[in-house]
Amino acid sequence: MLDPNIIRNRLETVKYGLGNRGTDLALLDTFVRIDNEWRAAAQELEVLQQERNAKTPKGKPSDEERTLLAEISQKIKSLQGAVQDLESAQREAALQLPNVPLDATPIGKSEDDNVIVKTHGTPPSFAFTPKSHEVLGESAGLMSFDQATEIAGSRFVVMTGMGARLERAVTQLMLDIHTDRHGYTEVIPPALVNTNALIGTGQLPKFADDLYKIEGTDYWLSSTAEVQLTNLYRKSIMSPEDLPIKLTAATPCFRKEAGSYGKDIKGIIRLHQFHKVELVQVVSPTQSKEALAQLLADAETILQELELPYRVASLCTGDLGFASAQTFDLEVWFPSQDTYREISSCSNFLDFQARRAMIRVKGENGTEFAHTINGSGLAIGRTVAAIIENYQLADGSISIPKALRPYLGNKENLCQT
């Protein structure tokens, strides 16, 4: 949530930033209108309360005084209801507004305007036409889409045998590196979250259509462990020495992919259920820039360990996520597609999520909102897909990255018996 005072005092700056995102500025106009009405009503209420206090006699009131006080009290009661309604409307309007991009975020309209800031590794060259991960995976008995369709429907997969072991090994490698080397604390949170948690991190109310809701309850299937990990500190006030907080979790994630009709129908790039290792940091307001750089480097480490070619893209204003002020995407090489595909988004939310979730830190001038950072470290299914494609051999078998071999019985090939 944006700081209302920034909107009030720097309206043109906010308009410029949101305009660069492609935001419908009518949403901002609505907020400003309701906010003005709310503040005017609140001020009128305060005046009436002061008037009532001033006109309340110390002794027994006369009939005339009693009548006047009753009239003022009735006005106060009516106005209190109006103020509460306007305050609720102001908050609802505020929840519709995305974050304002940082100046360092490139201005653009779509992913075509993202800026590549780094490339690491060289894509492998093959003496044969590389196959896609789904073709290789099914032929090697690592995964089945037909079985998943029988169980659940399209956009699901069943990982089997060495495919299941590979996914487990990738997960373990990520968690070991992030906890042992990078200092994150591992968490196993619930897969179900409530509405307040999703509002806190910005998934609701805007993205309700992309989430799975359990009918008749306040439970939703979490779309990312960012929700659970960030909300562990909901309504908390921390001391500066408590920060930074660094958390990681491997969880199932669920998304309807409502806006992806026709995209990535084949394979495990875009599923309704997938697994992901998430990284979340809660930091002081002065440390979020450095924290984002460190979290990005932490996520890059996994790709480096797996010796997968990748690049880093700075997302433009038109491609930013709703809550983000700055985002760097990690994109891994997919030989069958002859292109890089996103495998992690690492974002600085500034105090946007902390305001919604009331995550605060004690400062020199009282409490202030913390800053939150998060990113995938990494998306597990996409990592598995990238390994299968980049490590494929001419005979259709798949070599195992050296970093994963200790997790897979020191085998050198996924098809090895």
PDB file of N, CA, C and O in Angstrom, residues 109-182:
ATOM      1  N   LYS A 109       6.903  -0.284 -21.737  1.00  0.00           N
ATOM      2  CA  LYS A 109       5.508  -0.697 -21.768  1.00  0.00           C
ATOM      3  C   LYS A 109       5.303  -2.199 -21.568  1.00  0.00           C
ATOM      4  O   LYS A 109       4.243  -2.620 -21.108  1.00  0.00           O
ATOM      5  N   SER A 110       6.287  -3.016 -21.936  1.00  0.00           N
ATOM      6  CA  SER A 110       6.096  -4.464 -21.882  1.00  0.00           C
ATOM      7  C   SER A 110       7.443  -5.151 -21.706  1.00  0.00           C
ATOM      8  O   SER A 110       8.490  -4.484 -21.624  1.00  0.00           O
ATOM      9  N   GLU A 111       7.421  -6.487 -21.671  1.00  0.00           N
ATOM     10  CA  GLU A 111       8.656  -7.248 -21.488  1.00  0.00           C
ATOM     11  C   GLU A 111       9.667  -6.973 -22.601  1.00  0.00           C
ATOM     12  O   GLU A 111      10.871  -7.185 -22.421  1.00  0.00           O
ATOM     13  N   ASP A 112       9.199  -6.481 -23.723  1.00  0.00           N
ATOM     14  CA  ASP A 112      10.115  -6.147 -24.814  1.00  0.00           C
ATOM     15  C   ASP A 112      11.034  -4.991 -24.445  1.00  0.00           C
ATOM     16  O   ASP A 112      12.077  -4.786 -25.081  1.00  0.00           O
ATOM     17  N   ASP A 113      10.657  -4.236 -23.427  1.00  0.00           N
ATOM     18  CA  ASP A 113      11.449  -3.073 -23.010  1.00  0.00           C
ATOM     19  C   ASP A 113      12.312  -3.362 -21.786  1.00  0.00           C
ATOM     20  O   ASP A 113      12.946  -2.445 -21.243  1.00  0.00           O
ATOM     21  N   ASN A 114      12.331  -4.624 -21.329  1.00  0.00           N
ATOM     22  CA  ASN A 114      13.220  -4.989 -20.224  1.00  0.00           C
ATOM     23  C   ASN A 114      14.673  -4.866 -20.662  1.00  0.00           C
ATOM     24  O   ASN A 114      14.990  -5.026 -21.841  1.00  0.00           O
ATOM     25  N   VAL A 115      15.545  -4.601 -19.702  1.00  0.00           N
ATOM     26  CA  VAL A 115      16.957  -4.359 -20.000  1.00  0.00           C
ATOM     27  C   VAL A 115      17.807  -5.501 -19.474  1.00  0.00           C
ATOM     28  O   VAL A 115      17.774  -5.811 -18.277  1.00  0.00           O
ATOM     29  N   ILE A 116      18.567  -6.154 -20.363  1.00  0.00           N
ATOM     30  CA  ILE A 116      19.468  -7.225 -19.943  1.00  0.00           C
ATOM     31  C   ILE A 116      20.707  -6.590 -19.327  1.00  0.00           C
ATOM     32  O   ILE A 116      21.410  -5.812 -19.970  1.00  0.00           O
ATOM     33  N   VAL A 117      20.960  -6.932 -18.058  1.00  0.00           N
ATOM     34  CA  VAL A 117      22.081  -6.311 -17.347  1.00  0.00           C
ATOM     35  C   VAL A 117      23.246  -7.273 -17.138  1.00  0.00           C
ATOM     36  O   VAL A 117      24.341  -6.842 -16.754  1.00  0.00           O
ATOM     37  N   LYS A 118      23.021  -8.563 -17.413  1.00  0.00           N
ATOM     38  CA  LYS A 118      24.095  -9.534 -17.170  1.00  0.00           C
ATOM     39  C   LYS A 118      23.782 -10.831 -17.893  1.00  0.00           C
ATOM     40  O   LYS A 118      22.618 -11.244 -17.971  1.00  0.00           O
ATOM     41  N   THR A 119      24.805 -11.455 -18.445  1.00  0.00           N
ATOM     42  CA  THR A 119      24.672 -12.791 -19.027  1.00  0.00           C
ATOM     43  C   THR A 119      25.780 -13.665 -18.448  1.00  0.00           C
ATOM     44  O   THR A 119      26.939 -13.243 -18.369  1.00  0.00           O
ATOM     45  N   HIS A 120      25.422 -14.870 -18.042  1.00  0.00           N
ATOM     46  CA  HIS A 120      26.387 -15.769 -17.394  1.00  0.00           C
ATOM     47  C   HIS A 120      26.350 -17.138 -18.065  1.00  0.00           C
ATOM     48  O   HIS A 120      25.282 -17.736 -18.213  1.00  0.00           O
ATOM     49  N   GLY A 121      27.515 -17.621 -18.456  1.00  0.00           N
ATOM     50  CA  GLY A 121      27.594 -18.943 -19.069  1.00  0.00           C
ATOM     51  C   GLY A 121      27.301 -18.897 -20.556  1.00  0.00           C
ATOM     52  O   GLY A 121      26.750 -17.919 -21.079  1.00  0.00           O
ATOM     53  N   THR A 122      27.666 -19.984 -21.227  1.00  0.00           N
ATOM     54  CA  THR A 122      27.458 -20.101 -22.670  1.00  0.00           C
ATOM     55  C   THR A 122      26.463 -21.213 -22.950  1.00  0.00           C
ATOM     56  O   THR A 122      26.628 -22.333 -22.451  1.00  0.00           O
ATOM     57  N   PRO A 123      25.413 -20.939 -23.706  1.00  0.00           N
ATOM     58  CA  PRO A 123      24.458 -21.999 -24.044  1.00  0.00           C
ATOM     59  C   PRO A 123      25.170 -23.175 -24.701  1.00  0.00           C
ATOM     60  O   PRO A 123      26.080 -22.977 -25.522  1.00  0.00           O
ATOM     61  N   PRO A 124      24.789 -24.406 -24.356  1.00  0.00           N
ATOM     62  CA  PRO A 124      25.463 -25.579 -24.935  1.00  0.00           C
ATOM     63  C   PRO A 124      25.177 -25.703 -26.426  1.00  0.00           C
ATOM     64  O   PRO A 124      24.112 -25.300 -26.900  1.00  0.00           O
ATOM     65  N   SER A 125      26.140 -26.246 -27.133  1.00  0.00           N
ATOM     66  CA  SER A 125      25.930 -26.535 -28.559  1.00  0.00           C
ATOM     67  C   SER A 125      25.774 -28.044 -28.709  1.00  0.00           C
ATOM     68  O   SER A 125      26.456 -28.828 -28.048  1.00  0.00           O
ATOM     69  N   PHE A 126      24.852 -28.450 -29.555  1.00  0.00           N
ATOM     70  CA  PHE A 126      24.560 -29.865 -29.741  1.00  0.00           C
ATOM     71  C   PHE A 126      24.834 -30.258 -31.198  1.00  0.00           C
ATOM     72  O   PHE A 126      24.608 -29.455 -32.119  1.00  0.00           O
ATOM     73  N   ALA A 127      25.297 -31.499 -31.372  1.00  0.00           N
ATOM     74  CA  ALA A 127      25.497 -32.028 -32.726  1.00  0.00           C
ATOM     75  C   ALA A 127      24.206 -32.639 -33.249  1.00  0.00           C
ATOM     76  O   ALA A 127      24.204 -33.312 -34.280  1.00  0.00           O
ATOM     77  N   PHE A 128      23.126 -32.393 -32.563  1.00  0.00           N
ATOM     78  CA  PHE A 128      21.807 -32.909 -32.916  1.00  0.00           C
ATOM     79  C   PHE A 128      20.782 -31.838 -32.557  1.00  0.00           C
ATOM     80  O   PHE A 128      21.111 -30.866 -31.876  1.00  0.00           O
ATOM     81  N   THR A 129      19.574 -32.018 -33.014  1.00  0.00           N
ATOM     82  CA  THR A 129      18.521 -31.064 -32.682  1.00  0.00           C
ATOM     83  C   THR A 129      18.036 -31.337 -31.264  1.00  0.00           C
ATOM     84  O   THR A 129      17.514 -32.426 -30.988  1.00  0.00           O
ATOM     85  N   PRO A 130      18.205 -30.390 -30.344  1.00  0.00           N
ATOM     86  CA  PRO A 130      17.811 -30.650 -28.953  1.00  0.00           C
ATOM     87  C   PRO A 130      16.299 -30.805 -28.821  1.00  0.00           C
ATOM     88  O   PRO A 130      15.520 -30.121 -29.478  1.00  0.00           O
ATOM     89  N   LYS A 131      15.923 -31.753 -27.963  1.00  0.00           N
ATOM     90  CA  LYS A 131      14.505 -32.023 -27.732  1.00  0.00           C
ATOM     91  C   LYS A 131      14.010 -31.222 -26.533  1.00  0.00           C
ATOM     92  O   LYS A 131      14.785 -30.767 -25.692  1.00  0.00           O
ATOM     93  N   SER A 132      12.708 -31.077 -26.450  1.00  0.00           N
ATOM     94  CA  SER A 132      12.109 -30.363 -25.325  1.00  0.00           C
ATOM     95  C   SER A 132      12.111 -31.239 -24.077  1.00  0.00           C
ATOM     96  O   SER A 132      12.176 -32.467 -24.161  1.00  0.00           O
ATOM     97  N   HIS A 133      12.005 -30.616 -22.933  1.00  0.00           N
ATOM     98  CA  HIS A 133      12.073 -31.363 -21.674  1.00  0.00           C
ATOM     99  C   HIS A 133      10.916 -32.335 -21.525  1.00  0.00           C
ATOM    100  O   HIS A 133      11.076 -33.415 -20.949  1.00  0.00           O
ATOM    101  N   GLU A 134       9.727 -31.966 -22.051  1.00  0.00           N
ATOM    102  CA  GLU A 134       8.589 -32.876 -21.897  1.00  0.00           C
ATOM    103  C   GLU A 134       8.756 -34.131 -22.758  1.00  0.00           C
ATOM    104  O   GLU A 134       8.389 -35.238 -22.341  1.00  0.00           O
ATOM    105  N   VAL A 135       9.319 -33.977 -23.957  1.00  0.00           N
ATOM    106  CA  VAL A 135       9.570 -35.139 -24.819  1.00  0.00           C
ATOM    107  C   VAL A 135      10.630 -36.032 -24.182  1.00  0.00           C
ATOM    108  O   VAL A 135      10.462 -37.259 -24.081  1.00  0.00           O
ATOM    109  N   LEU A 136      11.717 -35.445 -23.734  1.00  0.00           N
ATOM    110  CA  LEU A 136      12.778 -36.208 -23.075  1.00  0.00           C
ATOM    111  C   LEU A 136      12.277 -36.845 -21.791  1.00  0.00           C
ATOM    112  O   LEU A 136      12.558 -38.027 -21.512  1.00  0.00           O
ATOM    113  N   GLY A 137      11.539 -36.070 -21.008  1.00  0.00           N
ATOM    114  CA  GLY A 137      11.080 -36.566 -19.715  1.00  0.00           C
ATOM    115  C   GLY A 137      10.120 -37.730 -19.831  1.00  0.00           C
ATOM    116  O   GLY A 137      10.212 -38.700 -19.069  1.00  0.00           O
ATOM    117  N   GLU A 138       9.210 -37.646 -20.781  1.00  0.00           N
ATOM    118  CA  GLU A 138       8.256 -38.748 -20.947  1.00  0.00           C
ATOM    119  C   GLU A 138       8.940 -39.980 -21.523  1.00  0.00           C
ATOM    120  O   GLU A 138       8.662 -41.102 -21.086  1.00  0.00           O
ATOM    121  N   SER A 139       9.823 -39.792 -22.490  1.00  0.00           N
ATOM    122  CA  SER A 139      10.492 -40.953 -23.106  1.00  0.00           C
ATOM    123  C   SER A 139      11.418 -41.649 -22.123  1.00  0.00           C
ATOM    124  O   SER A 139      11.615 -42.863 -22.203  1.00  0.00           O
ATOM    125  N   ALA A 140      11.967 -40.890 -21.156  1.00  0.00           N
ATOM    126  CA  ALA A 140      12.860 -41.476 -20.158  1.00  0.00           C
ATOM    127  C   ALA A 140      12.107 -41.956 -18.921  1.00  0.00           C
ATOM    128  O   ALA A 140      12.724 -42.449 -17.969  1.00  0.00           O
ATOM    129  N   GLY A 141      10.785 -41.810 -18.919  1.00  0.00           N
ATOM    130  CA  GLY A 141       9.988 -42.272 -17.785  1.00  0.00           C
ATOM    131  C   GLY A 141      10.110 -41.402 -16.550  1.00  0.00           C
ATOM    132  O   GLY A 141       9.857 -41.859 -15.430  1.00  0.00           O
ATOM    133  N   LEU A 142      10.464 -40.126 -16.752  1.00  0.00           N
ATOM    134  CA  LEU A 142      10.630 -39.209 -15.622  1.00  0.00           C
ATOM    135  C   LEU A 142       9.336 -38.509 -15.236  1.00  0.00           C
ATOM    136  O   LEU A 142       9.167 -38.084 -14.090  1.00  0.00           O
ATOM    137  N   MET A 143       8.423 -38.377 -16.208  1.00  0.00           N
ATOM    138  CA  MET A 143       7.195 -37.623 -15.958  1.00  0.00           C
ATOM    139  C   MET A 143       6.084 -38.128 -16.859  1.00  0.00           C
ATOM    140  O   MET A 143       6.349 -38.726 -17.911  1.00  0.00           O
ATOM    141  N   SER A 144       4.854 -37.903 -16.436  1.00  0.00           N
ATOM    142  CA  SER A 144       3.700 -38.293 -17.237  1.00  0.00           C
ATOM    143  C   SER A 144       2.633 -37.214 -17.166  1.00  0.00           C
ATOM    144  O   SER A 144       2.195 -36.819 -16.071  1.00  0.00           O
ATOM    145  N   PHE A 145       2.226 -36.739 -18.324  1.00  0.00           N
ATOM    146  CA  PHE A 145       1.154 -35.749 -18.397  1.00  0.00           C
ATOM    147  C   PHE A 145      -0.200 -36.423 -18.559  1.00  0.00           C
ATOM    148  O   PHE A 145      -1.209 -35.938 -18.074  1.00  0.00           O
ATOM    149  N   ASP A 146      -0.215 -37.583 -19.227  1.00  0.00           N
ATOM    150  CA  ASP A 146      -1.475 -38.309 -19.407  1.00  0.00           C
ATOM    151  C   ASP A 146      -2.030 -38.773 -18.069  1.00  0.00           C
ATOM    152  O   ASP A 146      -3.235 -38.662 -17.806  1.00  0.00           O
ATOM    153  N   GLN A 147      -1.158 -39.312 -17.216  1.00  0.00           N
ATOM    154  CA  GLN A 147      -1.625 -39.758 -15.906  1.00  0.00           C
ATOM    155  C   GLN A 147      -2.139 -38.589 -15.071  1.00  0.00           C
ATOM    156  O   GLN A 147      -3.149 -38.702 -14.365  1.00  0.00           O
ATOM    157  N   ALA A 148      -1.440 -37.453 -15.165  1.00  0.00           N
ATOM    158  CA  ALA A 148      -1.872 -36.271 -14.418  1.00  0.00           C
ATOM    159  C   ALA A 148      -3.230 -35.786 -14.905  1.00  0.00           C
ATOM    160  O   ALA A 148      -4.078 -35.356 -14.115  1.00  0.00           O
ATOM    161  N   THR A 149      -3.465 -35.880 -16.226  1.00  0.00           N
ATOM    162  CA  THR A 149      -4.748 -35.455 -16.791  1.00  0.00           C
ATOM    163  C   THR A 149      -5.875 -36.328 -16.268  1.00  0.00           C
ATOM    164  O   THR A 149      -6.974 -35.843 -15.977  1.00  0.00           O
ATOM    165  N   GLU A 150      -5.616 -37.629 -16.125  1.00  0.00           N
ATOM    166  CA  GLU A 150      -6.633 -38.531 -15.588  1.00  0.00           C
ATOM    167  C   GLU A 150      -6.967 -38.183 -14.139  1.00  0.00           C
ATOM    168  O   GLU A 150      -8.118 -38.281 -13.707  1.00  0.00           O
ATOM    169  N   ILE A 151      -5.959 -37.758 -13.389  1.00  0.00           N
ATOM    170  CA  ILE A 151      -6.160 -37.461 -11.968  1.00  0.00           C
ATOM    171  C   ILE A 151      -6.800 -36.092 -11.761  1.00  0.00           C
ATOM    172  O   ILE A 151      -7.730 -35.928 -10.959  1.00  0.00           O
ATOM    173  N   ALA A 152      -6.284 -35.102 -12.491  1.00  0.00           N
ATOM    174  CA  ALA A 152      -6.678 -33.716 -12.211  1.00  0.00           C
ATOM    175  C   ALA A 152      -7.138 -32.940 -13.435  1.00  0.00           C
ATOM    176  O   ALA A 152      -8.064 -32.146 -13.345  1.00  0.00           O
ATOM    177  N   GLY A 153      -6.483 -33.112 -14.555  1.00  0.00           N
ATOM    178  CA  GLY A 153      -6.806 -32.334 -15.742  1.00  0.00           C
ATOM    179  C   GLY A 153      -5.548 -31.795 -16.390  1.00  0.00           C
ATOM    180  O   GLY A 153      -4.432 -32.227 -16.078  1.00  0.00           O
ATOM    181  N   SER A 154      -5.714 -30.845 -17.293  1.00  0.00           N
ATOM    182  CA  SER A 154      -4.563 -30.285 -17.998  1.00  0.00           C
ATOM    183  C   SER A 154      -3.759 -29.370 -17.085  1.00  0.00           C
ATOM    184  O   SER A 154      -4.244 -28.911 -16.050  1.00  0.00           O
ATOM    185  N   ARG A 155      -2.522 -29.110 -17.476  1.00  0.00           N
ATOM    186  CA  ARG A 155      -1.571 -28.284 -16.738  1.00  0.00           C
ATOM    187  C   ARG A 155      -1.200 -28.890 -15.383  1.00  0.00           C
ATOM    188  O   ARG A 155      -1.008 -28.173 -14.389  1.00  0.00           O
ATOM    189  N   PHE A 156      -1.115 -30.194 -15.332  1.00  0.00           N
ATOM    190  CA  PHE A 156      -0.582 -30.904 -14.179  1.00  0.00           C
ATOM    191  C   PHE A 156       0.415 -31.939 -14.692  1.00  0.00           C
ATOM    192  O   PHE A 156       0.389 -32.311 -15.867  1.00  0.00           O
ATOM    193  N   VAL A 157       1.292 -32.413 -13.798  1.00  0.00           N
ATOM    194  CA  VAL A 157       2.262 -33.435 -14.176  1.00  0.00           C
ATOM    195  C   VAL A 157       2.435 -34.403 -13.017  1.00  0.00           C
ATOM    196  O   VAL A 157       2.276 -34.031 -11.848  1.00  0.00           O
ATOM    197  N   VAL A 158       2.741 -35.646 -13.344  1.00  0.00           N
ATOM    198  CA  VAL A 158       3.155 -36.640 -12.359  1.00  0.00           C
ATOM    199  C   VAL A 158       4.633 -36.905 -12.583  1.00  0.00           C
ATOM    200  O   VAL A 158       5.031 -37.305 -13.684  1.00  0.00           O
ATOM    201  N   MET A 159       5.444 -36.638 -11.581  1.00  0.00           N
ATOM    202  CA  MET A 159       6.876 -36.952 -11.653  1.00  0.00           C
ATOM    203  C   MET A 159       7.080 -38.346 -11.077  1.00  0.00           C
ATOM    204  O   MET A 159       6.557 -38.675 -10.006  1.00  0.00           O
ATOM    205  N   THR A 160       7.848 -39.168 -11.780  1.00  0.00           N
ATOM    206  CA  THR A 160       7.964 -40.583 -11.431  1.00  0.00           C
ATOM    207  C   THR A 160       9.430 -41.008 -11.389  1.00  0.00           C
ATOM    208  O   THR A 160      10.242 -40.547 -12.197  1.00  0.00           O
ATOM    209  N   GLY A 161       9.743 -41.942 -10.474  1.00  0.00           N
ATOM    210  CA  GLY A 161      11.080 -42.544 -10.457  1.00  0.00           C
ATOM    211  C   GLY A 161      12.175 -41.511 -10.328  1.00  0.00           C
ATOM    212  O   GLY A 161      12.173 -40.678  -9.420  1.00  0.00           O
ATOM    213  N   MET A 162      13.127 -41.538 -11.262  1.00  0.00           N
ATOM    214  CA  MET A 162      14.236 -40.601 -11.205  1.00  0.00           C
ATOM    215  C   MET A 162      13.785 -39.167 -11.442  1.00  0.00           C
ATOM    216  O   MET A 162      14.470 -38.229 -11.037  1.00  0.00           O
ATOM    217  N   GLY A 163      12.639 -38.983 -12.080  1.00  0.00           N
ATOM    218  CA  GLY A 163      12.102 -37.633 -12.221  1.00  0.00           C
ATOM    219  C   GLY A 163      11.717 -37.054 -10.875  1.00  0.00           C
ATOM    220  O   GLY A 163      12.014 -35.895 -10.561  1.00  0.00           O
ATOM    221  N   ALA A 164      11.050 -37.875 -10.055  1.00  0.00           N
ATOM    222  CA  ALA A 164      10.677 -37.446  -8.714  1.00  0.00           C
ATOM    223  C   ALA A 164      11.921 -37.230  -7.853  1.00  0.00           C
ATOM    224  O   ALA A 164      12.009 -36.260  -7.089  1.00  0.00           O
ATOM    225  N   ARG A 165      12.896 -38.132  -7.990  1.00  0.00           N
ATOM    226  CA  ARG A 165      14.130 -37.991  -7.219  1.00  0.00           C
ATOM    227  C   ARG A 165      14.900 -36.741  -7.644  1.00  0.00           C
ATOM    228  O   ARG A 165      15.514 -36.070  -6.815  1.00  0.00           O
ATOM    229  N   LEU A 166      14.871 -36.440  -8.950  1.00  0.00           N
ATOM    230  CA  LEU A 166      15.551 -35.245  -9.426  1.00  0.00           C
ATOM    231  C   LEU A 166      14.925 -33.995  -8.809  1.00  0.00           C
ATOM    232  O   LEU A 166      15.648 -33.104  -8.353  1.00  0.00           O
ATOM    233  N   GLU A 167      13.618 -33.934  -8.790  1.00  0.00           N
ATOM    234  CA  GLU A 167      12.958 -32.760  -8.209  1.00  0.00           C
ATOM    235  C   GLU A 167      13.275 -32.641  -6.727  1.00  0.00           C
ATOM    236  O   GLU A 167      13.529 -31.544  -6.218  1.00  0.00           O
ATOM    237  N   ARG A 168      13.284 -33.771  -6.039  1.00  0.00           N
ATOM    238  CA  ARG A 168      13.623 -33.740  -4.612  1.00  0.00           C
ATOM    239  C   ARG A 168      15.071 -33.309  -4.398  1.00  0.00           C
ATOM    240  O   ARG A 168      15.379 -32.535  -3.489  1.00  0.00           O
ATOM    241  N   ALA A 169      15.972 -33.788  -5.257  1.00  0.00           N
ATOM    242  CA  ALA A 169      17.389 -33.434  -5.147  1.00  0.00           C
ATOM    243  C   ALA A 169      17.606 -31.945  -5.407  1.00  0.00           C
ATOM    244  O   ALA A 169      18.389 -31.282  -4.713  1.00  0.00           O
ATOM    245  N   VAL A 170      16.923 -31.417  -6.416  1.00  0.00           N
ATOM    246  CA  VAL A 170      17.041 -29.992  -6.719  1.00  0.00           C
ATOM    247  C   VAL A 170      16.562 -29.167  -5.524  1.00  0.00           C
ATOM    248  O   VAL A 170      17.200 -28.174  -5.141  1.00  0.00           O
ATOM    249  N   THR A 171      15.459 -29.569  -4.939  1.00  0.00           N
ATOM    250  CA  THR A 171      14.925 -28.866  -3.769  1.00  0.00           C
ATOM    251  C   THR A 171      15.923 -28.880  -2.619  1.00  0.00           C
ATOM    252  O   THR A 171      16.187 -27.850  -1.979  1.00  0.00           O
ATOM    253  N   GLN A 172      16.492 -30.059  -2.377  1.00  0.00           N
ATOM    254  CA  GLN A 172      17.442 -30.195  -1.269  1.00  0.00           C
ATOM    255  C   GLN A 172      18.691 -29.356  -1.497  1.00  0.00           C
ATOM    256  O   GLN A 172      19.203 -28.704  -0.576  1.00  0.00           O
ATOM    257  N   LEU A 173      19.190 -29.363  -2.730  1.00  0.00           N
ATOM    258  CA  LEU A 173      20.365 -28.555  -3.050  1.00  0.00           C
ATOM    259  C   LEU A 173      20.094 -27.080  -2.775  1.00  0.00           C
ATOM    260  O   LEU A 173      20.908 -26.382  -2.146  1.00  0.00           O
ATOM    261  N   MET A 174      18.944 -26.588  -3.234  1.00  0.00           N
ATOM    262  CA  MET A 174      18.609 -25.182  -3.032  1.00  0.00           C
ATOM    263  C   MET A 174      18.537 -24.838  -1.548  1.00  0.00           C
ATOM    264  O   MET A 174      19.109 -23.827  -1.098  1.00  0.00           O
ATOM    265  N   LEU A 175      17.824 -25.646  -0.786  1.00  0.00           N
ATOM    266  CA  LEU A 175      17.669 -25.364   0.639  1.00  0.00           C
ATOM    267  C   LEU A 175      19.000 -25.437   1.369  1.00  0.00           C
ATOM    268  O   LEU A 175      19.287 -24.617   2.256  1.00  0.00           O
ATOM    269  N   ASP A 176      19.833 -26.415   1.026  1.00  0.00           N
ATOM    270  CA  ASP A 176      21.144 -26.539   1.674  1.00  0.00           C
ATOM    271  C   ASP A 176      22.000 -25.305   1.421  1.00  0.00           C
ATOM    272  O   ASP A 176      22.652 -24.773   2.334  1.00  0.00           O
ATOM    273  N   ILE A 177      22.007 -24.838   0.186  1.00  0.00           N
ATOM    274  CA  ILE A 177      22.825 -23.666  -0.150  1.00  0.00           C
ATOM    275  C   ILE A 177      22.297 -22.423   0.550  1.00  0.00           C
ATOM    276  O   ILE A 177      23.061 -21.636   1.136  1.00  0.00           O
ATOM    277  N   HIS A 178      20.992 -22.230   0.505  1.00  0.00           N
ATOM    278  CA  HIS A 178      20.439 -21.001   1.093  1.00  0.00           C
ATOM    279  C   HIS A 178      20.541 -20.979   2.614  1.00  0.00           C
ATOM    280  O   HIS A 178      20.713 -19.902   3.203  1.00  0.00           O
ATOM    281  N   THR A 179      20.444 -22.128   3.254  1.00  0.00           N
ATOM    282  CA  THR A 179      20.557 -22.150   4.718  1.00  0.00           C
ATOM    283  C   THR A 179      22.019 -22.188   5.172  1.00  0.00           C
ATOM    284  O   THR A 179      22.420 -21.423   6.049  1.00  0.00           O
ATOM    285  N   ASP A 180      22.813 -23.053   4.560  1.00  0.00           N
ATOM    286  CA  ASP A 180      24.199 -23.237   5.014  1.00  0.00           C
ATOM    287  C   ASP A 180      25.129 -22.108   4.574  1.00  0.00           C
ATOM    288  O   ASP A 180      25.990 -21.669   5.335  1.00  0.00           O
ATOM    289  N   ARG A 181      24.957 -21.647   3.348  1.00  0.00           N
ATOM    290  CA  ARG A 181      25.867 -20.615   2.819  1.00  0.00           C
ATOM    291  C   ARG A 181      25.330 -19.202   2.987  1.00  0.00           C
ATOM    292  O   ARG A 181      26.076 -18.270   3.276  1.00  0.00           O
ATOM    293  N   HIS A 182      24.037 -19.047   2.768  1.00  0.00           N
ATOM    294  CA  HIS A 182      23.481 -17.703   2.668  1.00  0.00           C
ATOM    295  C   HIS A 182      22.792 -17.219   3.939  1.00  0.00           C
ATOM    296  O   HIS A 182      22.365 -16.064   4.011  1.00  0.00           O
TER     297      HIS A 182
END
